[in-house]
Coordinates of C-alpha atoms and ligand atoms in Angstrom, one line a residue:
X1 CA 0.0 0.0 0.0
X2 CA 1.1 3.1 -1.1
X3 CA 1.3 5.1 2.4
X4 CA 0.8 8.8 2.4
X5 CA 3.6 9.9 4.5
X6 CA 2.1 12.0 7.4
X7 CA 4.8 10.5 9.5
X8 CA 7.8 12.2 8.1
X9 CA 9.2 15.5 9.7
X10 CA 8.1 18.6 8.5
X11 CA 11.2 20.0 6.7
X12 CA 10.9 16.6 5.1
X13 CA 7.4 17.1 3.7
X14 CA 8.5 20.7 3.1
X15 CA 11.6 20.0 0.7
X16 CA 9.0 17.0 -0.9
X17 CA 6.2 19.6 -1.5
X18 CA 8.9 22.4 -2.7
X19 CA 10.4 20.2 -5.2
X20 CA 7.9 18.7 -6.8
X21 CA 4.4 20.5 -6.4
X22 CA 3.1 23.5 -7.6
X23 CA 0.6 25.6 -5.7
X24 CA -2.0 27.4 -7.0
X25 CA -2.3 31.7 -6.7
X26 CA 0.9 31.0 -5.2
X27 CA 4.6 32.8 -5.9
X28 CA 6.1 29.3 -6.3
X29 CA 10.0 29.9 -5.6
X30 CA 9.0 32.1 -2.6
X31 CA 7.2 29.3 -1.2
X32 CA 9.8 27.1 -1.5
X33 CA 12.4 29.4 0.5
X34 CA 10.2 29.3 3.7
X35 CA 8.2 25.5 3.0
X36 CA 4.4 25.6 3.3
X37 CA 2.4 24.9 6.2
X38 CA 1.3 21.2 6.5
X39 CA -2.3 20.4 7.1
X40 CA -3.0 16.9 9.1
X41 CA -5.7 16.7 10.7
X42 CA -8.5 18.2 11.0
X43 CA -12.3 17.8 13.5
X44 CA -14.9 20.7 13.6
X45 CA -13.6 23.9 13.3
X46 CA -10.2 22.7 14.0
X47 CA -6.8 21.8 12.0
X48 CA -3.9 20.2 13.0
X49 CA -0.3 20.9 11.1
X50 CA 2.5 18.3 11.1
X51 CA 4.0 20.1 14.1
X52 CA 0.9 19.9 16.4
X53 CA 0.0 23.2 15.9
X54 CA -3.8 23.3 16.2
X55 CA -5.9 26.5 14.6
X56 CA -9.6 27.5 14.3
X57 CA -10.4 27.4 10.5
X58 CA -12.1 30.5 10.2
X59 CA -12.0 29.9 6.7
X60 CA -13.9 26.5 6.4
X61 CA -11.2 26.0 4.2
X62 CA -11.7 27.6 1.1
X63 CA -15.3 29.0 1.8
X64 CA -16.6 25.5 1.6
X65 CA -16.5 23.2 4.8
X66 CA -20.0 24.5 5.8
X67 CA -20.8 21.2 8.5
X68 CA -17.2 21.2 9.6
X69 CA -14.7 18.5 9.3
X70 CA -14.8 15.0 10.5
X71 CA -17.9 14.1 9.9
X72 CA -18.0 9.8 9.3
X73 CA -21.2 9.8 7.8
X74 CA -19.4 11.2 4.6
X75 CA -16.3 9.0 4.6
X76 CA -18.8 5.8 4.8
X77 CA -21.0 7.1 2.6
X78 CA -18.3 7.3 0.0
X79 CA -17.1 4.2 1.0
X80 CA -20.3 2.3 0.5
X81 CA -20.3 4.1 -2.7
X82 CA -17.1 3.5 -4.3
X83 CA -18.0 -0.3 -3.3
X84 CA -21.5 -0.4 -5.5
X85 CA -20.4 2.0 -8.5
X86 CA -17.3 3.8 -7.8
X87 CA -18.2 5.6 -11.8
X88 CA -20.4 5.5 -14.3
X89 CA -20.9 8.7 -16.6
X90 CA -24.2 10.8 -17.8
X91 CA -23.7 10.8 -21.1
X92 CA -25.6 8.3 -23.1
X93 CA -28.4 8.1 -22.1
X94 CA -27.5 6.4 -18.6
X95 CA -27.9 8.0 -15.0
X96 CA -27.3 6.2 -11.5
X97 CA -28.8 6.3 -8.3
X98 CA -26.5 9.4 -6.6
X99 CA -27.2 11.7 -9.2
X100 CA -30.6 11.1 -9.6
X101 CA -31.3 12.0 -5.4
X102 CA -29.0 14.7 -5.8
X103 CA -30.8 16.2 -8.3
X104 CA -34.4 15.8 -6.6
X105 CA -32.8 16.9 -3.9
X106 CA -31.4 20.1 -5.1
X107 CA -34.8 20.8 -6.7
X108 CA -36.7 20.8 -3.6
X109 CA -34.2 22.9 -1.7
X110 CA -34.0 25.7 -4.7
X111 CA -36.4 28.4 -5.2
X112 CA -39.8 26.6 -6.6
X113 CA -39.4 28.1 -10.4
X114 CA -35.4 26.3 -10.6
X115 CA -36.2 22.2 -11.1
X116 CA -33.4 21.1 -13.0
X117 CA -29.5 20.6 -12.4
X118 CA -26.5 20.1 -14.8
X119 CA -23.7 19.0 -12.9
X120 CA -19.8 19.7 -13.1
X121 CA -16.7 19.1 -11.0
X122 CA -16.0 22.5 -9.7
X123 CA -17.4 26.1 -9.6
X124 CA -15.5 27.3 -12.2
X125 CA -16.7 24.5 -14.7
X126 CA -19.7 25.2 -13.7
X127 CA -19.5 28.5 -14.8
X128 CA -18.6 27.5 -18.0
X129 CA -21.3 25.8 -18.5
X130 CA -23.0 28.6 -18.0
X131 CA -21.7 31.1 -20.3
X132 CA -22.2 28.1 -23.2
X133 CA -26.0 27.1 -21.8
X134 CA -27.1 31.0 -21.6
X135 CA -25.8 31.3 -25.3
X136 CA -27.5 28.5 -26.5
X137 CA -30.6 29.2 -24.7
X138 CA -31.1 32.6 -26.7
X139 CA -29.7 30.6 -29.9
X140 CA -32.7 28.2 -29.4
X141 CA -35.1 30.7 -29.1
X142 CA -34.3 32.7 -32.0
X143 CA -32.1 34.7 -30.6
X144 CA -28.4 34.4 -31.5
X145 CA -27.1 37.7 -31.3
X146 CA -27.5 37.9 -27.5
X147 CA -24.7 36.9 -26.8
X148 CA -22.6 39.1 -24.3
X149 CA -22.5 38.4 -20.4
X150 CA -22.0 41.3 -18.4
X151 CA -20.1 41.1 -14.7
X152 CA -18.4 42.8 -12.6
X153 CA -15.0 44.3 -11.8
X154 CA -13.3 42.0 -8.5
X155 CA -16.0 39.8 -9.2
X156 CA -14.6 35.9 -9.0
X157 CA -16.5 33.4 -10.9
X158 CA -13.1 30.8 -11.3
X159 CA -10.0 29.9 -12.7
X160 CA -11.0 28.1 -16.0
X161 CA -10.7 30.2 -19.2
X162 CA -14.3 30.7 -19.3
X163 CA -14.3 31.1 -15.3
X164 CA -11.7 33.6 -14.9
X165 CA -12.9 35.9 -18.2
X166 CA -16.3 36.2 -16.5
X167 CA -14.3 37.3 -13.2
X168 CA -13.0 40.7 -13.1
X169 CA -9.5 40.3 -11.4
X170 CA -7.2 42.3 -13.0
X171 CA -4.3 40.1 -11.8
X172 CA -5.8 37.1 -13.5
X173 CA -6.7 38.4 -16.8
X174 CA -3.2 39.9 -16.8
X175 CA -2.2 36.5 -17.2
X176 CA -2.7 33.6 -20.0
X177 CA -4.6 36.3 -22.6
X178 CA -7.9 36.8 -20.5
X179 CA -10.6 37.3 -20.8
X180 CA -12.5 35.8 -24.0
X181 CA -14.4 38.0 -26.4
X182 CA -18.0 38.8 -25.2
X183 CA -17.6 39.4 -21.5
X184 CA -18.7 43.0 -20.4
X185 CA -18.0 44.6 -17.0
X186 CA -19.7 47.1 -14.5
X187 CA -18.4 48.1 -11.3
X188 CA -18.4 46.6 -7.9
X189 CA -20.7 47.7 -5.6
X190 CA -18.0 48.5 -2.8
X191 CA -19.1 51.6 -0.8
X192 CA -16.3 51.7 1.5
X193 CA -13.3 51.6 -1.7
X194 CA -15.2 53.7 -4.0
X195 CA -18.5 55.2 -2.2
X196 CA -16.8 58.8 -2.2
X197 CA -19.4 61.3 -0.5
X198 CA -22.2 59.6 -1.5
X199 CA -24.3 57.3 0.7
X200 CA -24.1 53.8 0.7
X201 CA -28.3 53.6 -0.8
X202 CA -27.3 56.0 -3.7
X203 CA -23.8 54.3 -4.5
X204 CA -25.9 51.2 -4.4
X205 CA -28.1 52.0 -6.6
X206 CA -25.7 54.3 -9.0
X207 CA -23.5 50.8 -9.6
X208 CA -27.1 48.6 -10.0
X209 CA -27.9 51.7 -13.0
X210 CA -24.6 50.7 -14.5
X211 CA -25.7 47.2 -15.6
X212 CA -28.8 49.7 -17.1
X213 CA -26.0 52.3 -18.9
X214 CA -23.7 48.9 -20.3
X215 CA -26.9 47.2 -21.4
X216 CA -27.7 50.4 -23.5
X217 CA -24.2 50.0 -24.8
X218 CA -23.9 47.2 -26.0
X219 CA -27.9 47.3 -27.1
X220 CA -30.5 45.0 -25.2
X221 CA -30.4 41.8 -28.4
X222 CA -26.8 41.9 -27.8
X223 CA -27.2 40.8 -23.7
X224 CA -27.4 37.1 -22.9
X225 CA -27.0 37.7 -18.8
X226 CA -25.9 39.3 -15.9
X227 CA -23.6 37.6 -13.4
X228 CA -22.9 38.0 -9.9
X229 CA -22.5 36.3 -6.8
X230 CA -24.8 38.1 -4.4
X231 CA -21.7 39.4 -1.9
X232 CA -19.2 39.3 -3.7
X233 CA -16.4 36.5 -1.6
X234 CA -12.7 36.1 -3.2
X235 CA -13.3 39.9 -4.1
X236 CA -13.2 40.5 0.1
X237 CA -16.3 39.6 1.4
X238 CA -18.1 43.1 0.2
X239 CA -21.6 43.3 1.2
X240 CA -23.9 45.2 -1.5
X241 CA -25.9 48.5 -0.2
X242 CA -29.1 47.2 0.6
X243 CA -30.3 49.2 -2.5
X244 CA -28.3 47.6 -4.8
X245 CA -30.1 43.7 -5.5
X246 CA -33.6 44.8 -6.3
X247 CA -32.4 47.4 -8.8
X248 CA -30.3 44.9 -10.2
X249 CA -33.6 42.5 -10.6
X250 CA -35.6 45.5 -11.8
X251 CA -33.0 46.3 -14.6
X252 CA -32.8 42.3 -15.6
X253 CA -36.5 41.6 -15.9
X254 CA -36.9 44.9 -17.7
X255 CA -34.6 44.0 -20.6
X256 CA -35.1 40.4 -20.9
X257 CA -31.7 39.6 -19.7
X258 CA -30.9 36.6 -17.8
X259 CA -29.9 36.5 -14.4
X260 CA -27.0 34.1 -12.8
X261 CA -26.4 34.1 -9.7
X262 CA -22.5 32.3 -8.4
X263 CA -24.3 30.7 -5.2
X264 CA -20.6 28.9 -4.8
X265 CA -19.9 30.5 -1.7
X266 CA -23.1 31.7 -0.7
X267 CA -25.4 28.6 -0.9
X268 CA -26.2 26.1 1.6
X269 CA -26.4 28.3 4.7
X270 CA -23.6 30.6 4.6
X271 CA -26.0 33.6 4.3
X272 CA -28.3 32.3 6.4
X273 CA -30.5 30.8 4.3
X274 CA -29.8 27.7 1.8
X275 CA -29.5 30.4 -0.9
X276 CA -28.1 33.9 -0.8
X277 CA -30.3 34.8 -3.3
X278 CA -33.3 34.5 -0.9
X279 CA -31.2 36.7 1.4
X280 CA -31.1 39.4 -1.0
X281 CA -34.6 38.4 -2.6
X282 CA -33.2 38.1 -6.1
X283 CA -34.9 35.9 -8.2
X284 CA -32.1 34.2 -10.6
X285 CA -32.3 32.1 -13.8
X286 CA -29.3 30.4 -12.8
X287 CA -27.7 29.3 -9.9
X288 CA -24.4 28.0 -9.4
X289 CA -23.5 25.9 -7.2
X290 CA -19.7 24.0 -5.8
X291 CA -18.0 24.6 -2.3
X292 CA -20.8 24.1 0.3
X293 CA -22.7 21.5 -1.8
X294 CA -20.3 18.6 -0.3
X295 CA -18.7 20.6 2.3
X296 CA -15.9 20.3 0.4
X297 CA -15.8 16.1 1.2
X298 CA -15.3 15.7 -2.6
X299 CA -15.1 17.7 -5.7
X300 CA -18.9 18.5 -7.3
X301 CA -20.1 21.5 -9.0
X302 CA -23.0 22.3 -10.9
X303 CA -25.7 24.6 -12.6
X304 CA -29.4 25.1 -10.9
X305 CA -31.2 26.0 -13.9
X306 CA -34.4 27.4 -14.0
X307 CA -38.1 25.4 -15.6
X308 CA -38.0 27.9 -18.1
X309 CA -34.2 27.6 -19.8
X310 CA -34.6 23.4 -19.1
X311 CA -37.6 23.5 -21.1
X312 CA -36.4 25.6 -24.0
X313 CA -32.5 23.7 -24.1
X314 CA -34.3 19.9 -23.6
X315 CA -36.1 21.1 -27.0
X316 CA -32.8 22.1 -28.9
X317 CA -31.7 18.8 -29.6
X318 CA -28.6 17.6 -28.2
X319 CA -26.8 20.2 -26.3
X320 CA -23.3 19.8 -27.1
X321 CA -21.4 20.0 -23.6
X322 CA -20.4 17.6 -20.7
X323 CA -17.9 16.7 -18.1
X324 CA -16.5 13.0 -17.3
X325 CA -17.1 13.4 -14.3
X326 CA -20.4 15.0 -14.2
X327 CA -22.6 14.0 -11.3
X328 CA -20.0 11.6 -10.3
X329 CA -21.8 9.0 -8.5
X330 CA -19.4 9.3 -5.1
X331 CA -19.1 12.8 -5.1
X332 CA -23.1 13.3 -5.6
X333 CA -23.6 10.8 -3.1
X334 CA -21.2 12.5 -0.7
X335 CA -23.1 15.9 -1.1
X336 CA -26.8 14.4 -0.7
X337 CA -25.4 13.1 2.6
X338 CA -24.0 16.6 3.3
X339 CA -27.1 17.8 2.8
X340 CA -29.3 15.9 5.3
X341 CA -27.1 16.5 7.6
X342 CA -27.5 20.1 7.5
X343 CA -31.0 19.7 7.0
X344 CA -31.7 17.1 9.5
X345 CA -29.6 18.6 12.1
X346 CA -31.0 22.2 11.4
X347 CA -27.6 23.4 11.1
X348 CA -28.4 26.2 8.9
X349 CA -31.4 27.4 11.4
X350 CA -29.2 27.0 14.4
X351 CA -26.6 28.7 13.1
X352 CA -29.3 31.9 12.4
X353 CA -30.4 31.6 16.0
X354 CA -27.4 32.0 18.0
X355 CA -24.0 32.2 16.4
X356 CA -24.6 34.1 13.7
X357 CA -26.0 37.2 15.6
X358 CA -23.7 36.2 18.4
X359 CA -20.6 36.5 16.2
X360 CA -22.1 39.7 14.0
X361 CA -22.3 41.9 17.4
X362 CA -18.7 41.0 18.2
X363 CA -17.8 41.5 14.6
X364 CA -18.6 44.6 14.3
X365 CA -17.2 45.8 17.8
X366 CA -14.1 45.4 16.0
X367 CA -14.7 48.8 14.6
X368 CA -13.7 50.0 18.2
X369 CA -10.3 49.0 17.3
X370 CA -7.9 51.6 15.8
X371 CA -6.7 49.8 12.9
X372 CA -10.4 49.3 11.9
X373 CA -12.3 51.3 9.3
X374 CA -15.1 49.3 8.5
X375 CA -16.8 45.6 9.4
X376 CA -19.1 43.9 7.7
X377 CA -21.3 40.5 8.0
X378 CA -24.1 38.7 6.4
X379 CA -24.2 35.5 8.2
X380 CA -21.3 33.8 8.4
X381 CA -18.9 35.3 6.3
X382 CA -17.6 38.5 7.2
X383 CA -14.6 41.2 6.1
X384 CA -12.7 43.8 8.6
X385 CA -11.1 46.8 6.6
X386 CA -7.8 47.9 7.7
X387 CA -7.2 51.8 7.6
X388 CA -4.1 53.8 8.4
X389 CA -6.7 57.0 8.7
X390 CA -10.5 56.1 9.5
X391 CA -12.2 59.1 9.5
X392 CA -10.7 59.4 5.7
X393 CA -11.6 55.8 4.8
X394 CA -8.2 55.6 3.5
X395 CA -6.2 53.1 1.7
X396 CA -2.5 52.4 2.7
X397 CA 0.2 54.4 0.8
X398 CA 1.9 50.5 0.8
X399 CA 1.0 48.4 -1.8
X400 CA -2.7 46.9 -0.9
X401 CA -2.3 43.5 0.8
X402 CA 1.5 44.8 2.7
X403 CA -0.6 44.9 6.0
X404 CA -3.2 42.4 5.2
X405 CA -0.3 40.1 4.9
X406 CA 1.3 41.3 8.3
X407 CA -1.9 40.5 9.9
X408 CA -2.0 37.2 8.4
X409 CA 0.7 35.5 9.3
X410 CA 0.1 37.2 13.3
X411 CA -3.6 35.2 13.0
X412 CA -1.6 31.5 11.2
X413 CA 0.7 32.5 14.8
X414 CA -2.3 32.9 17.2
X415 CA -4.1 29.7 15.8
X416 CA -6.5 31.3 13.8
X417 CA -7.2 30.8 9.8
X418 CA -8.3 34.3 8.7
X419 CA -7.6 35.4 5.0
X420 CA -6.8 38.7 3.8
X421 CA -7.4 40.3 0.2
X422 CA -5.5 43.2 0.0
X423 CA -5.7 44.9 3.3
X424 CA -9.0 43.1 4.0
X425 CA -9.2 40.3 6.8
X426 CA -11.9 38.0 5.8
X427 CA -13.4 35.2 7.6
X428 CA -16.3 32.2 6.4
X429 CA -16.1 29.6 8.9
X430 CA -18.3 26.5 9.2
X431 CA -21.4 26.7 10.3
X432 CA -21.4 24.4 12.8
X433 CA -19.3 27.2 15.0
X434 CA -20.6 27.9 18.3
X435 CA -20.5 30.8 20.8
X436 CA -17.7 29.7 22.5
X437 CA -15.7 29.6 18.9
X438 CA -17.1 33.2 18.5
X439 CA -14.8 34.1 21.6
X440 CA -12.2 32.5 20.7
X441 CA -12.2 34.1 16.8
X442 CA -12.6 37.1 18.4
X443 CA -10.5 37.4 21.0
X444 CA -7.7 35.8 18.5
X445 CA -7.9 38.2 15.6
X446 CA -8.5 41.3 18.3
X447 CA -4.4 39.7 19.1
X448 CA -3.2 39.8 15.8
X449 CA -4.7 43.3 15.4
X450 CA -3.2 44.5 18.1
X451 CA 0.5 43.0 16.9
X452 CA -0.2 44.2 13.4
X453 CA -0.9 47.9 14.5
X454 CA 2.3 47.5 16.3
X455 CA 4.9 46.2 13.9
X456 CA 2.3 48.6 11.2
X457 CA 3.7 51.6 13.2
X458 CA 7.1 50.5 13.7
X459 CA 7.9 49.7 10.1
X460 CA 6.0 53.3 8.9
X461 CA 3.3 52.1 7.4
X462 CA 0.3 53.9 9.1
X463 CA 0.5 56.2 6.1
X464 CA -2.3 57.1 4.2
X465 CA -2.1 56.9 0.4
Ligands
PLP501 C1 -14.7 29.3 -5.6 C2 -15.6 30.0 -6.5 C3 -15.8 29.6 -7.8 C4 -14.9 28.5 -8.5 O1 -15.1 27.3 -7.9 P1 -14.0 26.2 -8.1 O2 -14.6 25.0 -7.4 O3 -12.8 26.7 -7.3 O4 -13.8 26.0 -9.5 C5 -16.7 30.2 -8.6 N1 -17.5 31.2 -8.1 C6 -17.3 31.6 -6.8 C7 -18.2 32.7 -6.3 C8 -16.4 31.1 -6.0 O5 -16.2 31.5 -4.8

């Protein structure tokens, strides 16, 4: 048996992982010089590293370990799984078992008019589904000039070619010739960046009339969608002006334009509801879903597409797209099982009861501290904004991420997993966190801002820019 080798030193694993693997958004040869942190264990809301080191995951990973980790039912599930039909594909006219409860599944929990599921292995194929089912959708219907999908500036939709164009990173499309033809973008809805003098309601609803201005543009029969995720995650966990969603569905149904909605890190609780489209009382065509579907037990992705685009693509004829591994029967099987668990267990109403308002009043006492210019939270994901000047709402005169980075590596230090995105700190974790966890998040990152304040102000970087 080919044994993974947990039980070698760390500098062994380190040299191992430097030499021969290649990490992803990650400066490689930097990497390499210090030797990455080695993940071991993990139960709950807790890791273990190969030193013993434990940390709260304040992340849930990547976004996506919504029932926490160690959960048994899932390893036997895919167990018992791999044992009757480890794989058997879509394609031919076939199905199994897995994806067929997934599916019925899925249907019940979406909004009642979105019945139907195409599956994929990740978010970001998902997504390219997407851009090639909206298209064919208007084609179908007699419409083949609308075409263009319009998103968003520091929107993230994934790291395919068809993922990455409908994100608006500039650092990404910098890279590989991004994006494809026929992508359109509007600006982000972040107040606290680029809200100037106005307040939040009007610089909502000024960036919802933007998809309006582009759609004139580029002319209404040239449109095939609009896509967003409904707060905005890898872009920093930016929370749209309460104005900003129903002018956004006001503009889409008024201009027959589709509506998608990247669900990847909002669905299955981490708004607070199963959707975060029914937090924000958007009505999408499309949903799409990854992450939070298996709790990240095993890759699965997918598209929830509504009665109306199922019915007109089913009567197209063949539909000229698929994945091997689409609705892989261990990966589906893991996520149904994911599923009752959060809906058995009432995970997601718990959550909404006590945590979540528990860990959103001491999320936003963090404002008190002095490095602290904004807080936000829907749920359980949630962003702090770190400000050299807060009465100015000012950026760093560094280069964005210098102190975000700082702060970082002082939470990895303290035992806590919290990201940062530029000079953002960022936090999603599972949503099987209790009060207690709260404390200790809190009283954790309230450390690390402290130390990062300090070594800010020793090193000269409270400086506005
Ligand atoms: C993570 C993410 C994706 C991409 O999903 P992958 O499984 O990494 O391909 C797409 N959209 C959003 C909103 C995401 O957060």
């Amino acid at each position: 048996m080919n044994k993974i080798t947990n039980h070698l030193p760390t500098a062994e694993l380190q040299a191992l992982d430097a030499a021969h693997h290649m990490h992803p958004f990650t400066a490689g040869a930097e990497l390499a010089k210090k030797g990455a942190r080695v993940i071991t264990a993990a139960n709950g809301v807790t890791l273990t590293d190969s030193d013993g080191n434990q940390m709260l995951d304040a992340m849930a990973g990547l976004w996506c370990v919504n029932i926490g980790y160690g959960r048994k039912e899932l390893a036997n599930v895919a167990a018992a799984q791999m044992e009757q039909l480890p794989y058997y594909n879509t394609f031919f006219q076939t199905t199994h078992v897995p994806a067929i409860a997934l599916s019925a599944k899925l249907a019940e929990l979406a909004p009642a008019h979105i019945n139907n599921v195409f599956y994929a292995g990740s978010g970001s194929e998902a997504n390219d589904t997407n851009i090639r089912m909206v298209r064919h959708y208007w084609a179908a219907k007699g419409k083949p000039t609308k075409t263009t999908i319009i998103s968003r500036k520091n929107a993230y939709h994934g790291s395919t070619i068809g993922g990455a164009s409908l994100g608006g990173m500039s650092g990404m499309h910098a890279q590989g010739g991004l994006p494809i033809p026929g992508i359109a973008y509007i600006d982000q809805p972040n107040w606290y960046a680029e809200g100037g003098d106005l307040s939040p309601e009007d610089f909502g609803l000024e960036r919802a009339r933007q998809l309006e201005l582009k759609i004139a543009e580029l002319g209404e029969d040239n449109v095939a969608a609009f896509i967003a995720e409904p707060v905005q995650g890898a872009g920093g966990v930016i929370v749209p002006p309460a104005t900003y969603w129903p002018e956004i569905q006001r503009i889409c149904d008024a201009h027959d334009i589709l509506l998608i909605a990247d669900e990847v890190i909002c669905g299955f609780g981490r708004t607070g509801n199963w959707f975060g489209s029914q937090t924000y009382d958007i009505r999408p065509d499309i949903m799409t879903i990854a992450k939070g579907l298996s709790s990240g037990y095993a890759p699965i992705g997918g598209s929830l597409i509504s009665d109306e685009i199922a019915d007109v693509v089913n009567n197209a004829g063949d539909f000229n797209h698929g994945y091997t591994y689409n609705g892989h029967p261990v990966s589906a099987a893991v996520a149904l099982e994911n599923l009752r668990i959060l809906q058995e267990e009432k995970i997601i109403e718990t959550a909404c009861e006590t945590t979540m308002p528990y860990l959103a009043e001491k999320w936003h006492a963090l404002a008190d501290h002095p490095l602290i210019g904004e807080t936000n939270i829907v749920g359980m994901m949630g962003s702090i904004v770190m400000t050299p000047d807060k009465s100015a709402r000012a950026p760093f005169k560094s280069d964005a991420g210098t102190v975000g980075f700082i702060c970082r590596e002082f939470c990895f230090e303290n035992g806590l997993v919290m990201r940062h995105v530029g000079d953002r700190m960022i936090i999603s974790p599972p949503l099987v966190l209790t009060t207690s966890d709260v404390d200790v998040l809190i009283e954790r990152a309230v450390k690390s801002l402290d130390q990062t304040l300090a070594k800010a102000t020793a090193d000269g970087l409270m400086v506005a820019g």
